[in-house]
Short mmCIF file of C-alpha atoms in Angstrom, two decimals:
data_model
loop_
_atom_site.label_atom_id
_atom_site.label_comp_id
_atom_site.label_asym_id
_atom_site.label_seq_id
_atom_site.Cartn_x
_atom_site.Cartn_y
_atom_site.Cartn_z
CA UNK A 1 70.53 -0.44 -40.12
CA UNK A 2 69.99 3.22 -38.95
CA UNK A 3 70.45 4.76 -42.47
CA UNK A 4 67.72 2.52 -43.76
CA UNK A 5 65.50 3.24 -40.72
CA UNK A 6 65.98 6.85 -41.08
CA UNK A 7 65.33 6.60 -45.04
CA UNK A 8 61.89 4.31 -44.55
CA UNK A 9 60.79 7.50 -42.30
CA UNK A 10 62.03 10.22 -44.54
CA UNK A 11 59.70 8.27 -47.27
CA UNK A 12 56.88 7.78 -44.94
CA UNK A 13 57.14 11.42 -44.35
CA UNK A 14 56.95 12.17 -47.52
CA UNK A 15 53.92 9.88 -48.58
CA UNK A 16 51.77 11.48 -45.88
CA UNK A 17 52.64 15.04 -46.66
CA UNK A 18 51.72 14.13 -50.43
CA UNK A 19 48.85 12.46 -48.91
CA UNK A 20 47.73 16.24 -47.74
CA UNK A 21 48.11 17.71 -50.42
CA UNK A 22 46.19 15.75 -52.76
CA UNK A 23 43.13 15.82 -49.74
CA UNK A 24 43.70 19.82 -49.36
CA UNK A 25 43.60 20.42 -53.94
CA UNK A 26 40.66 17.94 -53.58
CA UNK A 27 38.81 19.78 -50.67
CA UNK A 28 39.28 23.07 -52.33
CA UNK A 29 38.13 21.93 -55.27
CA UNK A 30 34.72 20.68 -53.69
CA UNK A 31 34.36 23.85 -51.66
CA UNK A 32 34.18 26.13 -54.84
CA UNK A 33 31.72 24.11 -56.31
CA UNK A 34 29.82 24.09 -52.81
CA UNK A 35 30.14 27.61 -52.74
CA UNK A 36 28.42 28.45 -56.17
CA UNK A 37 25.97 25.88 -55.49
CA UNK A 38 25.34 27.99 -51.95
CA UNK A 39 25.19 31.09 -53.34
CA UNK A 40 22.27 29.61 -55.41
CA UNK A 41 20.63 28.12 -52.86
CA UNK A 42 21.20 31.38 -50.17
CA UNK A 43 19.60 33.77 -53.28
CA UNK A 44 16.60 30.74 -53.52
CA UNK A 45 15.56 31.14 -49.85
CA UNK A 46 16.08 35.27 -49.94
CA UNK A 47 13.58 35.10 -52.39
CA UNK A 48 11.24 32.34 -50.99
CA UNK A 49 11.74 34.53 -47.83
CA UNK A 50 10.40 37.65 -49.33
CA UNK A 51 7.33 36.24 -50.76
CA UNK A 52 6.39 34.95 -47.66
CA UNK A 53 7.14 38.56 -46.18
CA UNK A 54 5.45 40.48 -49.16
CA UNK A 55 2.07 38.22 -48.94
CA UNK A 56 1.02 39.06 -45.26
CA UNK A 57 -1.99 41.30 -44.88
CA UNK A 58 -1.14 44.32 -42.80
CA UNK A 59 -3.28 47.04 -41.78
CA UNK A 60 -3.68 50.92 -42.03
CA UNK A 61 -0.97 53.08 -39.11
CA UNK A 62 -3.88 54.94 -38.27
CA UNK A 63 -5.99 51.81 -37.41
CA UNK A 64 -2.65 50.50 -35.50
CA UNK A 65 -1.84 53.95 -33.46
CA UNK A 66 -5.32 53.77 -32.25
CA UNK A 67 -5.17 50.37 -30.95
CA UNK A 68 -2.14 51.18 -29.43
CA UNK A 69 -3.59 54.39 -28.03
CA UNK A 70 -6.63 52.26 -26.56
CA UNK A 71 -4.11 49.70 -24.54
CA UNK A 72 -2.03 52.44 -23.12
CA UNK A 73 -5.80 54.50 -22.04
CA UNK A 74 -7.16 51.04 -20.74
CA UNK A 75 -4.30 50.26 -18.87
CA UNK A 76 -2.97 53.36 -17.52
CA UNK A 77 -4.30 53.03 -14.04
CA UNK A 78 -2.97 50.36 -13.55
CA UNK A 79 0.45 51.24 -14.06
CA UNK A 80 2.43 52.27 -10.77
CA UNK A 81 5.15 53.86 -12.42
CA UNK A 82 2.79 55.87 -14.50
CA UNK A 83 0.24 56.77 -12.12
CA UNK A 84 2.73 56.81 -9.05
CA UNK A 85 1.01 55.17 -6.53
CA UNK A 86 1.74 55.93 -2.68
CA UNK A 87 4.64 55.05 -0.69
CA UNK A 88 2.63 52.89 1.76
CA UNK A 89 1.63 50.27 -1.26
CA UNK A 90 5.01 50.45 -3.24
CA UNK A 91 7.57 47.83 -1.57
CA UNK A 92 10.45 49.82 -2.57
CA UNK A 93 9.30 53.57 -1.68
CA UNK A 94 10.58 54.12 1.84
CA UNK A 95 8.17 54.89 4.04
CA UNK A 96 7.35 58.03 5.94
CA UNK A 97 9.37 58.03 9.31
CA UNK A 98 6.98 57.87 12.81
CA UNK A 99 6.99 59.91 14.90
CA UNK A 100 6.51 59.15 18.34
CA UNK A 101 4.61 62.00 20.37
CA UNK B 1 16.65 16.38 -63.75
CA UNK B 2 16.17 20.12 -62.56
CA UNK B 3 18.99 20.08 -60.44
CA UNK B 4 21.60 18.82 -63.53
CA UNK B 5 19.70 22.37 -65.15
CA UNK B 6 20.52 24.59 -62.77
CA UNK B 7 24.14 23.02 -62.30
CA UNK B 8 25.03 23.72 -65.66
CA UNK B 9 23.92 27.04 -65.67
CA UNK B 10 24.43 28.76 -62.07
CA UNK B 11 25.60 32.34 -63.30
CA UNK B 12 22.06 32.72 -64.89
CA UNK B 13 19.86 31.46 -62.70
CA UNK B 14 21.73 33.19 -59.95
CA UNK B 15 21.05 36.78 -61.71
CA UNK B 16 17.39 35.88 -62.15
CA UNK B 17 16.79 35.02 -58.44
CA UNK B 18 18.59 38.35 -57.45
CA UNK B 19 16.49 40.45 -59.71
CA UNK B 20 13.23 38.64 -58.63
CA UNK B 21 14.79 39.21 -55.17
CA UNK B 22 14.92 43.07 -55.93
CA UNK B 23 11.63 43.27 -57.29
CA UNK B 24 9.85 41.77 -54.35
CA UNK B 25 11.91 44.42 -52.03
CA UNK B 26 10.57 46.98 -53.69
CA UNK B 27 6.97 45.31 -53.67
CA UNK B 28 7.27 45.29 -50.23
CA UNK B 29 8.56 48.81 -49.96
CA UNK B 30 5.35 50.13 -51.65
CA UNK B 31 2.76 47.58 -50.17
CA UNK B 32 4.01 48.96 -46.45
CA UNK B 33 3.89 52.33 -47.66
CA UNK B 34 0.61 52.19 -48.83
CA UNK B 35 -0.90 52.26 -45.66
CA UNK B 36 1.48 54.76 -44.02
CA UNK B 37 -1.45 57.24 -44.08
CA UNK B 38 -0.60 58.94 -40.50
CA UNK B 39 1.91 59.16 -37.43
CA UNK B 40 1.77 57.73 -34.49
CA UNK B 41 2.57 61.05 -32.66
CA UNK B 42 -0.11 62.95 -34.74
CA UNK B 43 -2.70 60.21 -33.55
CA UNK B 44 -1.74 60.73 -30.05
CA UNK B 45 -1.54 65.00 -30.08
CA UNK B 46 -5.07 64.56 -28.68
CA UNK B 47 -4.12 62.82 -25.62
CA UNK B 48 -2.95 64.50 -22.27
CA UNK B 49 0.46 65.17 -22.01
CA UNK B 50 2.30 63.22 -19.13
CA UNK B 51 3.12 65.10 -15.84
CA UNK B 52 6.61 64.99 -14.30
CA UNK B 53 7.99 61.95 -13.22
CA UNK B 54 9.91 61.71 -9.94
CA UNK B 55 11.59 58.00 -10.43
CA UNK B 56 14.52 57.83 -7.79
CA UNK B 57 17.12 54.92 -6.97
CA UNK B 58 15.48 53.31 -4.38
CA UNK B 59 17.87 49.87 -3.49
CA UNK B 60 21.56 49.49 -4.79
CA UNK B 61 22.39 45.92 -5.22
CA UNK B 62 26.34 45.75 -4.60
CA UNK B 63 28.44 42.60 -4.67
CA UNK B 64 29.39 42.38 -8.17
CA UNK B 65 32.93 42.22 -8.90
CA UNK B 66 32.56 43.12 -12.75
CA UNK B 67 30.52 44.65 -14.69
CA UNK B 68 26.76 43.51 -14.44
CA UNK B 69 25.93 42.25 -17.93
CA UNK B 70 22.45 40.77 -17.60
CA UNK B 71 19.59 40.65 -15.27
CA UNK B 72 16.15 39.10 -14.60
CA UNK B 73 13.10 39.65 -12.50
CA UNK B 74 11.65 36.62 -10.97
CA UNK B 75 7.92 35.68 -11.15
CA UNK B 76 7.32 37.01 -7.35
CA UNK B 77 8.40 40.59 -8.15
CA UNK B 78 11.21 40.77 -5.35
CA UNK B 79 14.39 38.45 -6.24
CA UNK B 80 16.36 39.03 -9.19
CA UNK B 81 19.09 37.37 -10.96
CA UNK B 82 22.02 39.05 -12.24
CA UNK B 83 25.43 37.91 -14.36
CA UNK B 84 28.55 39.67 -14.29
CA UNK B 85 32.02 39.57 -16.35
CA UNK B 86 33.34 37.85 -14.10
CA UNK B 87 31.74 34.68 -14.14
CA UNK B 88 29.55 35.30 -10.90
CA UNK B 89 25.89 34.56 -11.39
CA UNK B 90 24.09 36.10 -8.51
CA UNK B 91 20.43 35.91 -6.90
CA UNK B 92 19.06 38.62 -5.00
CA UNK B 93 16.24 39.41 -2.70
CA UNK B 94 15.37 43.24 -4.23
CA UNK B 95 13.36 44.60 -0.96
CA UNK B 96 16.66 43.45 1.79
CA UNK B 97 19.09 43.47 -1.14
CA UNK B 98 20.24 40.64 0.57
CA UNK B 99 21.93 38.34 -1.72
CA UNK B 100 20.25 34.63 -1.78
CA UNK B 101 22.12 32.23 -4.30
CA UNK B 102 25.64 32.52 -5.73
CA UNK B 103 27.05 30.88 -8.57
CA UNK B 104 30.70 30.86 -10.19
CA UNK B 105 30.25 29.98 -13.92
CA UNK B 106 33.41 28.33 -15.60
CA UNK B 107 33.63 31.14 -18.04
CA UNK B 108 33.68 34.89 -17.91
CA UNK B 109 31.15 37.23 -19.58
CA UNK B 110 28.03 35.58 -18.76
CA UNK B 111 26.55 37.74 -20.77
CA UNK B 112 22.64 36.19 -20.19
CA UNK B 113 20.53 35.30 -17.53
CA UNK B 114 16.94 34.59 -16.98
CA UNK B 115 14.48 33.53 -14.47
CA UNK B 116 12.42 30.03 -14.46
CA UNK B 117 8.23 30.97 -14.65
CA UNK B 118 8.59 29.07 -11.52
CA UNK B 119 11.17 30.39 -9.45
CA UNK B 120 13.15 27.39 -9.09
CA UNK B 121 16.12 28.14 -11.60
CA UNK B 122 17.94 30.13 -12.96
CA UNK B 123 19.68 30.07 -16.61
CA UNK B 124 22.72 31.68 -17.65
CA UNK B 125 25.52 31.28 -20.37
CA UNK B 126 28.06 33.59 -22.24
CA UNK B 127 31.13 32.51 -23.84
CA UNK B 128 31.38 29.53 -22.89
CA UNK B 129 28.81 28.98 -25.71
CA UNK B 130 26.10 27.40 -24.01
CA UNK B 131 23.20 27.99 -21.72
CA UNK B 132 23.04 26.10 -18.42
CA UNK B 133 20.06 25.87 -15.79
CA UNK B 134 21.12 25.91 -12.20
CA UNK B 135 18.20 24.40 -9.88
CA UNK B 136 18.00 26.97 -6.95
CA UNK B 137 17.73 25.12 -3.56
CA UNK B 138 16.36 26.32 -0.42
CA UNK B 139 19.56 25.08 1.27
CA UNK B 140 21.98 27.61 1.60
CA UNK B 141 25.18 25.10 2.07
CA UNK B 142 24.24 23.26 -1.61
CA UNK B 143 26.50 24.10 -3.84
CA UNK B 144 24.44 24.88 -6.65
CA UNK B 145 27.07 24.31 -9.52
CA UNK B 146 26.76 20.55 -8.90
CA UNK B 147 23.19 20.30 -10.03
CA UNK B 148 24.55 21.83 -12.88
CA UNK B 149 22.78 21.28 -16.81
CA UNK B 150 23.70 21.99 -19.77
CA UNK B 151 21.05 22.61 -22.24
CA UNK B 152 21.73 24.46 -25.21
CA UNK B 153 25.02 24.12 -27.37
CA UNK B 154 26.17 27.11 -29.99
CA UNK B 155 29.03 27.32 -32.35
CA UNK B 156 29.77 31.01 -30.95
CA UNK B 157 28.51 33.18 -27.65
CA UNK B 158 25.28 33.13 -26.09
CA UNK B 159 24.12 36.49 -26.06
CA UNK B 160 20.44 36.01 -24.47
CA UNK B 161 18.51 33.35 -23.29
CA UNK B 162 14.74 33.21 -21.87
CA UNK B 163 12.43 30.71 -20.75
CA UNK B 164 9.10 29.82 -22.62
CA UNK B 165 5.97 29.95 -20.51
CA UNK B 166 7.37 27.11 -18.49
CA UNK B 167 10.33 25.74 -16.79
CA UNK B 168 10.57 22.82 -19.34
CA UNK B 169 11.78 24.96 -22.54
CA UNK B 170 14.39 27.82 -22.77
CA UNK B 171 14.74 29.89 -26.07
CA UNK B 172 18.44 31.30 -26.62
CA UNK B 173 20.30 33.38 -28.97
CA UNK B 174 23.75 33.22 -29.97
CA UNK B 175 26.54 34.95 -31.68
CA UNK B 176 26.29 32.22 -34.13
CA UNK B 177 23.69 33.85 -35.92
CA UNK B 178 20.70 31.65 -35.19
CA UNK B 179 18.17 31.38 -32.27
CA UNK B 180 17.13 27.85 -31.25
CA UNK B 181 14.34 26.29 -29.15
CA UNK B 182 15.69 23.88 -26.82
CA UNK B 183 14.23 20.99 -24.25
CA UNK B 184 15.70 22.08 -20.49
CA UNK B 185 15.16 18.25 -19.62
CA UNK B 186 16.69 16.39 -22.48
CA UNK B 187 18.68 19.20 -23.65
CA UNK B 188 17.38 17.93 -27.06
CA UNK B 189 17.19 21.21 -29.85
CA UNK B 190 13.64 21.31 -30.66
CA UNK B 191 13.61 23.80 -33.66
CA UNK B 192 16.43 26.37 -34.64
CA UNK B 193 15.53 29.84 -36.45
CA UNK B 194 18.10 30.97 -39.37
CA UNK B 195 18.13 34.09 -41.30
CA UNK B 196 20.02 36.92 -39.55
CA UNK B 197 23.36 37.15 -41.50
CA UNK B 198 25.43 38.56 -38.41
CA UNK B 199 25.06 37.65 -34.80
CA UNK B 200 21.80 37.41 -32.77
CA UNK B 201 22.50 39.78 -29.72
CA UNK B 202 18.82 40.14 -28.01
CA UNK B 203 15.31 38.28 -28.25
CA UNK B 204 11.79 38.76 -26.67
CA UNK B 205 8.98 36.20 -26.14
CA UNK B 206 5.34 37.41 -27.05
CA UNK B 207 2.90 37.58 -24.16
CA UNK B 208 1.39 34.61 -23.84
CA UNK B 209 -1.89 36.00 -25.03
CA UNK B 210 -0.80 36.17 -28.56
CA UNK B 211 0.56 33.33 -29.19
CA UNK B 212 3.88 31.49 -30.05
CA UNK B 213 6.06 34.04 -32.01
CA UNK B 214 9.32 35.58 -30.69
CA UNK B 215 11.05 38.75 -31.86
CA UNK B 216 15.13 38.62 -32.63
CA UNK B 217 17.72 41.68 -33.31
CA UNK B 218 21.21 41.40 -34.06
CA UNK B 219 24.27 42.76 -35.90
CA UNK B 220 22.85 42.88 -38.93
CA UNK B 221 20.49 46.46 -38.21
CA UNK B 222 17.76 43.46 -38.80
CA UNK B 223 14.82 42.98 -36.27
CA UNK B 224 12.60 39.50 -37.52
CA UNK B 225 9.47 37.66 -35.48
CA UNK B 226 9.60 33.86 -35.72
CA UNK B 227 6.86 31.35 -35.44
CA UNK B 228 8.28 29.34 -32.81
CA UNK B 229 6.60 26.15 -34.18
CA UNK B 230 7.96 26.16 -37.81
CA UNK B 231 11.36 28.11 -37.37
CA UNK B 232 9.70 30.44 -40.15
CA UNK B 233 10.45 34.08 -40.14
CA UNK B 234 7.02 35.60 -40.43
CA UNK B 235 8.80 39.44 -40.36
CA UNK B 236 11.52 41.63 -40.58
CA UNK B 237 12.39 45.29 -40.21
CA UNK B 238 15.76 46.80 -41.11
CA UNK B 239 15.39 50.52 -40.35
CA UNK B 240 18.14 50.71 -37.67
CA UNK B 241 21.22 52.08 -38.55
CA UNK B 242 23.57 50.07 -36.56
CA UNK B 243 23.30 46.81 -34.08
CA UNK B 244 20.12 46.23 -32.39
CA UNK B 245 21.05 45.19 -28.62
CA UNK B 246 17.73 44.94 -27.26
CA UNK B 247 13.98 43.78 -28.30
CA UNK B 248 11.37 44.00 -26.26
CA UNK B 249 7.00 43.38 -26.98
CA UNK B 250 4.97 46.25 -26.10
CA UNK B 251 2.61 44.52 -23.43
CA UNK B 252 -0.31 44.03 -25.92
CA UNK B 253 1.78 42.06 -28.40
CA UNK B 254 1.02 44.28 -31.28
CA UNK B 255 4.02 46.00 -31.18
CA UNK B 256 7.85 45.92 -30.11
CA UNK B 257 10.38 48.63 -29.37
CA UNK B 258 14.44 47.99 -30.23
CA UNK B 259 17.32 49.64 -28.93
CA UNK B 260 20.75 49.93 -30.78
CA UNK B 261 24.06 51.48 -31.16
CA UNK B 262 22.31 53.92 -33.23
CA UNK B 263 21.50 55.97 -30.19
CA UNK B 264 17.81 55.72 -31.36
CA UNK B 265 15.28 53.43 -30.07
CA UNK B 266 12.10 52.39 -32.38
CA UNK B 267 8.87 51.16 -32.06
CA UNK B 268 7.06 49.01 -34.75
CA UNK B 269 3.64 47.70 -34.82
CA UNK B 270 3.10 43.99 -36.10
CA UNK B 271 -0.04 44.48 -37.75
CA UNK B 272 0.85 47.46 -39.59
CA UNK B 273 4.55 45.57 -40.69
CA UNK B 274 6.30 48.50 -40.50
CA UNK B 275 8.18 51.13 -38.08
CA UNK B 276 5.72 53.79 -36.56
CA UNK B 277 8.08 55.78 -34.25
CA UNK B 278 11.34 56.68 -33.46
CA UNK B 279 12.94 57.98 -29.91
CA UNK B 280 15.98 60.06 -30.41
CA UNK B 281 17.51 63.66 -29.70
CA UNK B 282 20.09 65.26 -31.32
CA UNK B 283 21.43 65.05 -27.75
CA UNK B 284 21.79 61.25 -27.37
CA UNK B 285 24.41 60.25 -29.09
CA UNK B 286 25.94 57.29 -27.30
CA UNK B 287 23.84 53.63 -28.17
CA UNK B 288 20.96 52.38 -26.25
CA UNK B 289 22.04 48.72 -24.58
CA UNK B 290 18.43 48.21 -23.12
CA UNK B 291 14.78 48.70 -23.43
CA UNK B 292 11.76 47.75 -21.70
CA UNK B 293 8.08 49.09 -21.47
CA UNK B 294 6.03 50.36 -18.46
CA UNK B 295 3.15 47.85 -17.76
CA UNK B 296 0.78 50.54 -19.59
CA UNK B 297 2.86 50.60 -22.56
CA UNK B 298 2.68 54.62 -22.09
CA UNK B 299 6.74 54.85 -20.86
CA UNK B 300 9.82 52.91 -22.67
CA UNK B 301 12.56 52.92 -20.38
CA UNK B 302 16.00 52.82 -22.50
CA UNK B 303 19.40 52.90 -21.02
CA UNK B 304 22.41 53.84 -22.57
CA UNK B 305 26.17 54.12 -22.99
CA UNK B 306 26.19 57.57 -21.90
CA UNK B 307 25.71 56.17 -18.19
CA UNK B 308 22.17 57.66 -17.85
CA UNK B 309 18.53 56.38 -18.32
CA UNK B 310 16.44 58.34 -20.69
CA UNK B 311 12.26 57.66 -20.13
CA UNK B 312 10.33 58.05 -23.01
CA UNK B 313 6.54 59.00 -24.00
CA UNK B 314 6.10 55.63 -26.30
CA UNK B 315 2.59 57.46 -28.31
CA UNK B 316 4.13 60.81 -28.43
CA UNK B 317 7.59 60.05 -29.44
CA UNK B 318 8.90 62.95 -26.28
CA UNK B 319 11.22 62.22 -24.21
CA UNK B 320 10.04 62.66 -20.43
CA UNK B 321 12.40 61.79 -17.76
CA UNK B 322 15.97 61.09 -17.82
CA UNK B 323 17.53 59.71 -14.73
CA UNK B 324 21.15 59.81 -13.56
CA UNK B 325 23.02 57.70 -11.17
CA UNK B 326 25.30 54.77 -12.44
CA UNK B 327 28.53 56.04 -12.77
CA UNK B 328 29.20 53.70 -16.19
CA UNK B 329 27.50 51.97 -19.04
CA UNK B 330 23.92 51.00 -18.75
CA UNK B 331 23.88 47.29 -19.90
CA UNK B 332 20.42 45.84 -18.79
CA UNK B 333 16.80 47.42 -17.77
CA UNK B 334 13.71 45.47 -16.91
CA UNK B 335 10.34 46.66 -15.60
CA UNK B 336 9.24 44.68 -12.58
CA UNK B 337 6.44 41.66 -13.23
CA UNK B 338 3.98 43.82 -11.28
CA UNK B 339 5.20 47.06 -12.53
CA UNK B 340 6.17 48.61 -9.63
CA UNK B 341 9.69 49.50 -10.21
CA UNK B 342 12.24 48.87 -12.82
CA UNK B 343 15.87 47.39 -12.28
CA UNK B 344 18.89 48.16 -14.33
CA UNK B 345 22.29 47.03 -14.25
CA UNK B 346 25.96 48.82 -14.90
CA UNK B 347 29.09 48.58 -16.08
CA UNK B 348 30.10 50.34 -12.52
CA UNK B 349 29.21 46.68 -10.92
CA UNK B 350 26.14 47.93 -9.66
CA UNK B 351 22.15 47.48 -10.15
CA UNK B 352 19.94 49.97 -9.37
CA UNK B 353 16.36 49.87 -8.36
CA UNK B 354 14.12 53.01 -9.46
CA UNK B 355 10.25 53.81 -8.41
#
């Protein structure tokens, strides 16, 4: 009675590790196609991406650094760490000590 | 019937895509160079040069048992939220340096953190792949990790994360490779942005004034600006040299400066599609972890791996300050909401407050 259960596992092993094998050949099989076919369709959106990238209307630098020239001029006093603005109005400068007469 | 076509013959079609792919490259090599007529520091020889700048620590914010990895300014310009390796999420109030709110995340390297608009959460995530809003309570005895949400799920680290111009939608990037826009209530993924080939490792809203496009740099020396409402890359710039840890928009929106392992930081203007200046010395040779503008645009603020903070003259491309005092890595820099000071946090478990 215990040889035959021991032989009914030995096959069941057996049948499932088959089982694998044939799913893992069959898997790998798939995945190479998949992998051309993604290949394909990764080189179809590079290029789709450039277009899209190549067709946007850009201006001149000079035309750029001079807007960007203009924001920092405009906005320059109002910058505390550029202007440095006194210890009294800037929470984290310490202020002066008193002194009591 | 096409697809049969191009099943049968993948090797070809495959070739002509790449040289197509090639040919627009260079397309767009000459189209941006085109209008490369001047720069940026030639522009800006006529302006005055910048005086010397006395920026000092002002507050040390101690309590960190790691290294501080991430940190935040809130809304109100005076509490900040930091993360640390160690898993400790923390909330401070910057003028007392008291500390307000403290959290223990389940994982370690929380490597990003951001403020609600409102002031009522926080956000933070790391390796435990996902982002999580804590609501912040008045009540000091709450324990805050029981309000707990999970919002946004990756296949790999989150590496930063940022709220939108409310409290309802958080943006994140993630080792993973892709940015995503997700739903804080529903924790629903409301559009996901593909096309860096390595991992995402920093990302910057647009101010509000121009509109709904964020800019993304990662592993891959890439930089790209998304349209937030189609997932579309609208741009991309691959000058770096090496990984880009930090994006940030210069304050008009027209621009955006990148720091990376490169030791170099660069600025690159929107409209013009292309890089218009670069910060470096042969000095600086350790990476930059962190850059953000003055409220002016004039300064960048980068800090590096070499333990100091180096201040730079954004139009004239000089450097003009550099500032010592944490005693490791610089991991994280941002400018106050009002300007006023800037924060930065260390690998020596410390942030720093400088004005």
């Amino acid at each position: 009675m215990l040889l035959w259960c021991n032989c009914f596992m030995i096959f069941v092993d057996l049948y499932f590790i088959f089982l694998l094998c044939f799913c893992s050949y069959m898997v790998s099989k798939m995945s190479s196609k998949m992998v051309g076919s993604n290949n394909l369709a990764h080189a179809r959106r590079m290029v789709q991406q450039l277009r899209v990238e190549a067709s946007i209307e850009r201006i001149k630098v000079s035309k750029a650094s001079a807007d960007l020239m203009r924001y920092c001029g405009e906005n320059a006093k109002y910058d505390p760490l550029l202007t440095g603005i006194p210890a009294s109005e800037n929470p984290f400068k310490d202020k002066k000590p008193c002194i009591i007469l | 019937m096409a697809a049969q076509e191009v099943a049968s013959q993948p090797s070809d079609t495959l070739t002509t895509l790449k040289t197509e792919s090639e040919t627009l490259k260079t397309k767009l090599e000459e189209e941006r160079a085109k209008l490369h007529d001047v720069e940026l520091h030639q522009v800006a020889e006529k302006i005055e040069a910048l005086g010397q700048f006395v920026m000092k620590t002002r507050r040390t914010l101690k309590g960190h048992g790691n290294k501080v990895l991430c940190m935040d300014w809130c809304k109100d310009k005076r509490r900040i939220v930091s993360s640390s390796q160690d898993g400790k999420v923390i909330v401070w109030d910057a003028f007392t340096t008291n500390k307000e709110h403290a959290v223990t995340m389940p994982c370690t390297w929380v490597m990003a953190c951001a403020y609600a608009p409102s002031g009522c959460a926080v956000a933070c995530g790391g390796l435990d792949n996902k982002c999580s809003v804590y609501p912040l309570s008045l009540d000091k005895n709450e324990n805050l990790a029981a309000k707990k949400k999970s919002v946004a799920m990756h296949t790999n680290y989150l590496s930063a994360c940022c709220f939108t111009n409310s409290d309802m939608q958080i943006l994140t990037s993630s080792g993973d490779g892709t940015c995503a826009l997700w739903d804080v209530e529903s924790g629903q993924m409301l559009q996901s942005f593909h096309g860096h080939a390595a991992d995402v490792l920093c990302l910057d809203l647009a101010p509000s004034e121009t509109g709904n496009t964020f800019v993304s740099g990662g592993c891959d020396k890439k930089a790209c600006v998304w349209d937030m409402r189609t997932g579309q890359c609208i741009q991309s710039f691959e000058t770096h040299e090496s990984d880009i840890n930090s994006v940030r928009y210069y304050p008009s929106g027209d621009a955006f400066a990148s720091g990376s392992d490169d030791a170099t930081c660069r600025l690159y203007d929107l409209r013009a599609d292309r890089e218009v200046a670069i910060y470096s010395k042969e000095s600086i040779i350790f990476g930059t972890s962190s850059v953000d503008f003055s409220l002016s645009g004039r300064l960048l603020f980068g800090g590096y791996n070499d333990y100091t903070i180096n201040v730079w003259d954004v139009l004239k491309g000089t450097r003009v300050s550099i500032l010592f005092g944490h005693e490791n890595r610089v991991s994280t820099l941002r400018v106050s909401p009002d300007g006023t000071a800037f924060c930065s946090g260390s690998w020596d478990h410390t942030l720093r407050i400088w004005a």
